[in-house]
C-alpha angles and dihedrals in degrees: 000000000000118000119262109240140185101047094172126120111258107261090206095057114147101254144086128195131260095234094121095050108055135097110257092204095049109129088218093063102088089085091055094044092050090051094048090046091051091049093048091050090066095043100253113157140148093328092087106033106023092247114167093218130042117265088240089073097037097101093055092045091054090059096044103036109043117155112251087214093065106113111239092218090061092059091072092056133074096252092116099047109123124204103199111234094210127089147090089289130034119259118247098056107076091010114113113272121258133212097252138039142169124204114196128173123205139194115223118234094177104133098215145005094270091055090046089055089050089053092053091047091054092043090052091051092053094047092052092051098041096048092046096045127215148140115309115234111260121241105223095196108076091193087078129064116271118260093248142010098265092218092127095049128234098330127046108219117208092224095186088296119176126179114196118194122207132174130218131223092257092066087069096061126111096285098085105020092248099126094108091052098051114128106258098240098036111121138145110276111266127215115268119205097267096040128115097185119193109205091215087066098043138094127331141186092261135013128200120201106196116188132177141138097263135045092230092058095054092044091049091050092049093049091048093051094046091049092052099041103034094117090057106034135046117198111241106177135351136189132178122224135195141184129201108277089215091062094045094049093046094042092235130136111287119242123230127219091268086064095248128121112258121209102020091130095053118129113250111276088205093062102089093187091054092046090051089052100043108024114023127066106231142188092269091065125089091238123120111279094246091064095065109120092025130103140213111250125206117194121187123182104207122186112212121209094224099172090056091044093051089057093052118103115253092238090059093045091053092045091052092050098034092226139089111261099225105040098026089228122144113265109281092023132093105206123070093229100041116123115254129243095247096129091058097035109075093131098057090255095143114358113029113238091230094051117123097249094046095048092045093049113011091173093222088143098034124265125354103029082153098067098200144090116235121217104167134165136198120241138199121197099170122248134342122233086262090059092250124137110272096211137124149114134320096208111202127178134174122206141161090230121036091201098048092039120041102000097052090044093050091048089056089050096051108118096015117152090246089070087081088072102039140059121187110215108167151353129104149220117274141165116237107220121240117262124268137225129229111288091023132097132226110275093019091139090057095047093048090061093059 
């Protein structure tokens, strides 16, 4: 097979940055200024993003050339917060959660490896633009479709947008000659004992996790990507997620639809050593070299029987979870992050042995028996055919080992009392690609091996 070449981002990509249209006094701007400063320090200018001035002068231009059309009320919000897309790891994994998300799986119709590389080049271009924000390039000929939907108006605000790209096991079939490079543990998601999997909601060649702090931003990003990749990708399944805005704004643990805090037991995302151990695939693993900096992703679409749950006594709800419903604290404790009594509780005196938290992380080997990082969202799909609420949880976890992370944890949970109120119906196992640098594309490490 011939080598894949030209892994650079297209310098003629159809976007230009938002630098002229942001509020210089916005308290959210330090993130943007740091990013611009870091880019200017390595001499990056208009070549990548189509900017009419070098990044080195961008800060001054922001102060002197603000758009008079920028609404003042917007400047107090987070619309202009940028999550840089570049790095060793992709954004959207250890990045702070947002209020809204879309998960959409695709099937690839690219006929060969060169076309697949073209897809990833175009996808990278769109991610760079959408996460940075800007003014879409105008199409002067009105006899052709516009370059974008227009649903966000004249300026595209970054809005803390992240777009995380993962690949499924089926991408490594015979079509592209990638079999030898498949991540070792990557498989199609199997049925677990309480599952009722619907194949129309399972797996895919590629999965996008699109997160931002407004529904319109994630919808805009999805429409933009579909418009620009439609000859390569066919949407397979899609689900929208949300988290309580109160929790996101106050930086507290989000609450799921059962009314319990979700993610309290997560390892600290600020502990790089712990993240390297639990989340990121590293050079000490037996995985292919191109996977370093990536992470296995488990997605589970779990319907929750909310009407049944709402008729369940509080004492039983707390016993099933193993936590107090209000504070999120372990049973017998008052603070959400206090350590539990497990070591002195072998007779179910405080926290039942079959409770969710105790099965998920029994702490037989200290902290983090569940070697994964949760990043879940709630969902609402309307009503079932039985006129019940079709709502639940989009469980998402990232881990360096799919077996030691999600699979071992789920095996401990099989048969838990909480299964009476839940029914997993879809999702899949994927591998979140490593991050990428400026002038590279997503998956460049993989393509360079071919």
